[in-house]
Tab-separated table of C-alpha atoms and ligand atoms in Angstrom:
chain	number	residue	atom	x	y	z
A	1	MET	CA	-11.820	-0.318	-8.950
A	2	THR	CA	-15.110	0.918	-7.541
A	3	THR	CA	-15.246	1.822	-3.900
A	4	PHE	CA	-15.062	-0.871	-1.227
A	5	THR	CA	-15.519	-1.316	2.509
A	6	PRO	CA	-12.230	-0.682	4.333
A	7	ASP	CA	-10.642	-3.668	6.096
A	8	SER	CA	-9.709	-1.574	9.115
A	9	SER	CA	-12.111	0.452	11.256
A	10	ILE	CA	-9.501	3.211	11.674
A	11	VAL	CA	-9.419	4.018	7.939
A	12	SER	CA	-10.741	7.553	7.349
A	13	ASP	CA	-11.059	7.496	3.538
A	14	VAL	CA	-11.198	4.979	0.725
A	15	ILE	CA	-9.532	6.149	-2.512
A	16	PRO	CA	-9.638	3.102	-4.798
A	17	SER	CA	-6.472	2.461	-6.823
A	18	ALA	CA	-6.562	1.178	-10.399
A	19	ASN	CA	-3.372	-0.800	-9.756
A	20	TYR	CA	-3.849	-4.234	-8.200
A	21	GLY	CA	-4.283	-7.892	-9.045
A	22	ASP	CA	-4.790	-11.316	-7.513
A	23	ARG	CA	-2.381	-12.781	-4.971
A	24	ALA	CA	-0.442	-15.669	-6.569
A	25	LYS	CA	-1.886	-19.088	-5.647
A	26	SER	CA	-4.375	-17.289	-3.370
A	27	ARG	CA	-1.457	-16.678	-0.954
A	28	LEU	CA	-2.727	-15.228	2.316
A	29	PRO	CA	-0.717	-12.192	3.416
A	30	ASP	CA	1.491	-12.788	6.465
A	31	MET	CA	3.906	-9.867	6.137
A	32	ILE	CA	3.651	-6.076	6.356
A	33	VAL	CA	6.029	-3.910	4.295
A	34	LEU	CA	6.425	-0.285	5.371
A	35	HIS	CA	7.417	2.420	2.876
A	36	TYR	CA	7.710	6.153	2.647
A	37	THR	CA	6.198	7.968	-0.326
A	38	GLY	CA	9.445	9.842	-1.091
A	39	MET	CA	7.735	12.752	-2.865
A	40	PRO	CA	7.537	16.438	-1.888
A	41	ASP	CA	3.826	16.707	-2.730
A	42	VAL	CA	1.280	14.577	-0.820
A	43	GLU	CA	-1.479	14.949	-3.424
A	44	ALA	CA	0.904	13.900	-6.186
A	45	ALA	CA	1.944	10.847	-4.148
A	46	ILE	CA	-1.690	9.759	-3.653
A	47	THR	CA	-2.458	10.356	-7.337
A	48	GLN	CA	0.527	8.238	-8.336
A	49	LEU	CA	-0.550	5.370	-6.071
A	50	CYS	CA	-4.124	5.387	-7.367
A	51	SER	CA	-4.069	6.360	-11.075
A	52	ALA	CA	-4.174	3.808	-13.863
A	53	GLY	CA	-0.931	3.392	-15.781
A	54	THR	CA	1.548	4.138	-12.986
A	55	ASP	CA	1.770	0.431	-12.029
A	56	VAL	CA	2.258	1.272	-8.347
A	57	SER	CA	-0.097	1.056	-5.391
A	58	ALA	CA	-0.279	0.195	-1.704
A	59	HIS	CA	-3.046	-1.075	0.530
A	60	TYR	CA	-2.769	1.885	2.888
A	61	ILE	CA	-1.438	5.439	2.842
A	62	VAL	CA	-0.808	7.057	6.235
A	63	LEU	CA	-0.858	10.868	6.130
A	64	GLU	CA	1.287	13.109	8.349
A	65	ASP	CA	-1.697	14.065	10.518
A	66	GLY	CA	-2.480	10.399	11.191
A	67	ARG	CA	-5.389	9.996	8.786
A	68	ILE	CA	-5.348	6.659	6.976
A	69	VAL	CA	-6.439	6.139	3.367
A	70	GLN	CA	-7.065	2.633	2.050
A	71	SER	CA	-6.685	2.208	-1.705
A	72	VAL	CA	-6.472	-1.572	-2.263
A	73	PRO	CA	-8.465	-4.200	-0.299
A	74	GLU	CA	-6.191	-6.486	1.754
A	75	ALA	CA	-7.462	-9.526	-0.140
A	76	ARG	CA	-5.939	-8.208	-3.372
A	77	ARG	CA	-2.300	-7.921	-4.433
A	78	ALA	CA	-1.035	-4.311	-4.392
A	79	TRP	CA	2.077	-3.275	-6.328
A	80	HIS	CA	4.423	-1.773	-3.757
A	81	ALA	CA	7.474	-4.001	-3.291
A	82	GLY	CA	8.835	-4.462	-6.845
A	83	VAL	CA	11.801	-6.804	-7.278
A	84	SER	CA	12.398	-8.031	-3.745
A	85	SER	CA	12.913	-11.069	-1.539
A	86	TRP	CA	12.671	-12.240	2.057
A	87	SER	CA	13.252	-15.656	3.633
A	88	GLY	CA	13.623	-17.258	0.230
A	89	GLU	CA	10.350	-15.877	-1.138
A	90	ASP	CA	10.485	-13.365	-3.980
A	91	ASP	CA	6.875	-12.486	-4.790
A	92	ILE	CA	6.664	-10.132	-1.837
A	93	ASN	CA	3.563	-8.381	-3.215
A	94	SER	CA	1.645	-11.675	-3.031
A	95	CYS	CA	2.531	-12.362	0.613
A	96	SER	CA	2.360	-8.853	2.063
A	97	ILE	CA	0.258	-5.824	2.933
A	98	GLY	CA	1.903	-2.589	1.768
A	99	VAL	CA	1.721	0.578	3.863
A	100	GLU	CA	2.930	3.883	2.377
A	101	ILE	CA	3.836	6.489	4.983
A	102	VAL	CA	3.744	10.060	3.706
A	103	ASN	CA	7.284	11.456	4.047
A	104	ARG	CA	9.395	13.348	1.495
A	105	GLY	CA	12.245	10.885	1.918
A	106	HIS	CA	16.036	11.072	1.581
A	107	ASP	CA	15.952	12.962	-1.726
A	108	TRP	CA	13.840	15.814	-0.339
A	109	GLY	CA	15.242	16.585	3.107
A	110	TYR	CA	13.894	13.516	4.966
A	111	PRO	CA	11.876	15.132	7.791
A	112	ASP	CA	11.142	13.362	11.089
A	113	PHE	CA	7.958	11.287	11.215
A	114	PRO	CA	5.331	13.153	13.287
A	115	SER	CA	4.194	11.256	16.391
A	116	ARG	CA	0.515	11.303	15.297
A	117	GLN	CA	1.553	9.573	12.087
A	118	ILE	CA	3.595	6.954	13.969
A	119	ALA	CA	0.663	6.320	16.332
A	120	ALA	CA	-1.570	5.730	13.292
A	121	VAL	CA	0.955	3.374	11.625
A	122	THR	CA	1.255	1.446	14.904
A	123	ALA	CA	-2.509	1.073	15.358
A	124	LEU	CA	-2.973	0.084	11.710
A	125	CYS	CA	-0.224	-2.556	11.884
A	126	ARG	CA	-1.539	-3.970	15.164
A	127	GLY	CA	-4.938	-4.466	13.548
A	128	ILE	CA	-3.451	-6.138	10.458
A	129	MET	CA	-1.258	-8.403	12.634
A	130	LEU	CA	-4.287	-9.527	14.630
A	131	ARG	CA	-6.587	-10.023	11.645
A	132	ARG	CA	-3.994	-11.740	9.457
A	133	GLY	CA	-1.818	-13.500	12.008
A	134	VAL	CA	1.285	-11.589	10.890
A	135	PRO	CA	4.189	-12.567	13.174
A	136	THR	CA	6.184	-9.763	14.782
A	137	HIS	CA	9.353	-10.499	12.803
A	138	ARG	CA	7.504	-10.154	9.489
A	139	VAL	CA	6.850	-6.411	9.846
A	140	LEU	CA	9.630	-5.091	7.609
A	141	GLY	CA	10.854	-2.075	5.675
A	142	HIS	CA	11.014	-1.845	1.901
A	143	SER	CA	14.808	-1.556	2.319
A	144	ASP	CA	14.862	-4.966	4.053
A	145	VAL	CA	13.234	-6.743	1.109
A	146	ALA	CA	14.962	-4.667	-1.625
A	147	PRO	CA	18.269	-3.554	-0.047
A	148	ALA	CA	20.066	-2.804	-3.317
A	149	ARG	CA	17.316	-0.478	-4.556
A	150	LYS	CA	15.511	1.066	-1.604
A	151	LYS	CA	16.169	3.077	1.579
A	152	ASP	CA	12.594	3.478	2.828
A	153	PRO	CA	11.234	3.980	5.417
A	154	GLY	CA	14.812	4.817	6.484
A	155	GLU	CA	16.907	5.241	9.602
A	156	LYS	CA	14.632	7.944	11.065
A	157	PHE	CA	11.705	5.558	11.218
A	158	PRO	CA	11.171	4.789	14.941
A	159	TRP	CA	11.046	0.981	14.830
A	160	HIS	CA	11.799	0.890	18.571
A	161	SER	CA	8.616	2.772	19.445
A	162	LEU	CA	6.496	0.482	17.246
A	163	ALA	CA	8.115	-2.479	18.989
A	164	ASN	CA	7.021	-1.038	22.346
A	165	SER	CA	3.475	-1.659	21.104
A	166	GLY	CA	4.276	-5.162	19.867
A	167	VAL	CA	4.759	-4.169	16.223
A	168	GLY	CA	7.973	-5.474	14.660
A	169	HIS	CA	10.914	-7.471	15.997
A	170	TRP	CA	13.452	-5.362	17.867
A	171	VAL	CA	16.314	-5.668	20.300
A	172	GLN	CA	18.231	-2.796	21.838
A	173	PRO	CA	21.117	-2.190	19.385
A	174	ALA	CA	24.552	-3.022	20.813
A	175	ALA	CA	26.768	-0.023	21.571
A	176	ILE	CA	29.166	1.094	18.828
A	177	VAL	CA	32.729	0.396	19.946
A	178	ARG	CA	36.088	0.440	18.191
A	179	GLY	CA	37.420	-2.864	16.925
A	180	GLU	CA	37.719	-5.233	13.993
A	181	THR	CA	35.342	-4.757	11.080
A	182	LEU	CA	34.453	-6.510	7.853
A	183	LYS	CA	33.981	-4.227	4.903
A	184	LEU	CA	33.948	-3.932	1.122
A	185	GLY	CA	36.784	-6.103	-0.182
A	186	SER	CA	37.057	-8.416	2.883
A	187	ILE	CA	37.222	-12.100	1.965
A	188	GLY	CA	36.994	-15.294	4.028
A	189	ASP	CA	35.008	-17.453	6.403
A	190	ASP	CA	34.077	-14.498	8.640
A	191	VAL	CA	32.391	-12.871	5.668
A	192	ARG	CA	30.610	-16.125	4.812
A	193	ASP	CA	29.388	-16.448	8.428
A	194	LEU	CA	28.061	-12.891	8.321
A	195	GLN	CA	26.281	-13.504	5.012
A	196	GLN	CA	24.747	-16.728	6.347
A	197	ALA	CA	23.539	-14.971	9.502
A	198	LEU	CA	21.910	-12.176	7.474
A	199	ALA	CA	20.273	-14.745	5.170
A	200	ARG	CA	19.060	-16.751	8.185
A	201	TYR	CA	17.331	-13.622	9.424
A	202	GLY	CA	15.640	-13.241	6.004
A	203	TYR	CA	17.806	-11.009	3.808
A	204	GLY	CA	18.309	-12.157	0.215
A	205	LEU	CA	22.102	-12.594	0.223
A	206	PRO	CA	24.188	-15.506	-1.117
A	207	ALA	CA	27.039	-16.783	1.077
A	208	THR	CA	29.970	-16.136	-1.262
A	209	GLY	CA	32.645	-15.329	1.321
A	210	LYS	CA	33.316	-12.050	-0.524
A	211	TYR	CA	32.226	-8.723	0.962
A	212	ASP	CA	30.897	-7.332	-2.309
A	213	GLY	CA	28.618	-4.416	-3.154
A	214	LEU	CA	25.453	-6.387	-2.390
A	215	THR	CA	26.796	-7.458	1.013
A	216	MET	CA	27.506	-3.810	1.804
A	217	GLU	CA	23.985	-2.827	0.773
A	218	VAL	CA	22.408	-5.580	2.870
A	219	VAL	CA	24.505	-4.570	5.906
A	220	ALA	CA	23.416	-0.942	5.364
A	221	ALA	CA	19.751	-2.053	5.137
A	222	PHE	CA	20.167	-4.058	8.334
A	223	GLN	CA	21.662	-1.013	10.077
A	224	ARG	CA	18.951	1.335	8.780
A	225	HIS	CA	16.370	-0.864	10.477
A	226	PHE	CA	18.115	-2.334	13.516
A	227	ARG	CA	21.171	-0.155	14.326
A	228	PRO	CA	20.192	3.282	12.971
A	229	ALA	CA	22.855	5.275	14.875
A	230	ARG	CA	25.366	4.516	12.095
A	231	VAL	CA	24.447	3.387	8.586
A	232	ASP	CA	27.708	2.822	6.721
A	233	GLY	CA	27.545	-0.732	5.325
A	234	ILE	CA	30.548	-1.737	7.440
A	235	ALA	CA	30.014	-4.795	9.639
A	236	ASP	CA	31.379	-3.675	13.015
A	237	ARG	CA	31.106	-5.414	16.387
A	238	SER	CA	27.810	-3.657	17.211
A	239	THR	CA	26.280	-4.816	13.901
A	240	PHE	CA	27.293	-8.458	14.593
A	241	THR	CA	26.084	-8.405	18.186
A	242	THR	CA	22.747	-6.821	17.262
A	243	LEU	CA	22.219	-9.336	14.428
A	244	HIS	CA	22.981	-12.282	16.694
A	245	SER	CA	20.650	-11.005	19.456
A	246	LEU	CA	17.889	-10.707	16.871
A	247	LEU	CA	18.533	-14.230	15.573
A	248	SER	CA	18.515	-15.727	19.037
A	249	SER	CA	15.233	-13.993	19.911
A	250	LEU	CA	13.373	-15.171	16.803
A	251	PRO	CA	10.527	-17.543	17.562
A	252	ALA	CA	11.507	-21.185	16.817
A	253	GLU	CA	9.212	-21.562	13.790
A	254	ALA	CA	10.765	-18.477	12.159
A	255	THR	CA	14.195	-20.108	12.081
A	256	VAL	CA	12.699	-23.173	10.453
A	257	ILE	CA	11.015	-21.096	7.739
A	258	ALA	CA	14.222	-19.140	7.111
A	259	ALA	CA	16.330	-22.305	6.910
A	260	LYS	CA	14.228	-23.845	4.121
B	1	ZN	ZN1	8.980	1.728	-0.882
């Protein structure tokens, strides 16, 4: 791709990526998916996202010092989500804007996100939400849309501080207390209810009534985003309460979309 005019006025550089296509059925993006780069070397991460043949890209790359690079125009389909699903839709690349946040990730020590970087991600997302009409509850992590494969942006990502600026759906997580849990191997209606509640929120999870490996991974993804104090894939009281507070604070139209 030749160079292009950035969609956002806070972009500092345009580094065009070779990896992009058309959005399916001219789908307008109404979701933002946040990632971390997960590589020790920033230059190598940018090269990977922009060079022909790697088959990966994102619309934006947010550096640790808060500078923002755009590499795919928002109108085009970037290749960031891979096999994924949310609210019954599985071509997430066609319906979303992908934002890569520079961070080494879980495999390389997983440092904290600097506050300048978080301020830049917040400002960028606010602009996209306004321009594209992205609802608050459709600002998600890669781990939300691909829970069996991905952990990014991870439990250190400060979703609560983005939510203070109106970016992303958030409720105060319920306190962790001792009590009954559902976990790998549990079977029954309680498990089915949990699976249905997670699916109603958007997670791609069939209601089988069996707490299998996928259920554990979806619960862990939920915790990574919404109850980061403990990410263990075990559905405890705090996980249930937090999930149900989120469901009851979704805007009415969101529940309708999710129930389709
Ligand atoms: Zn990712």
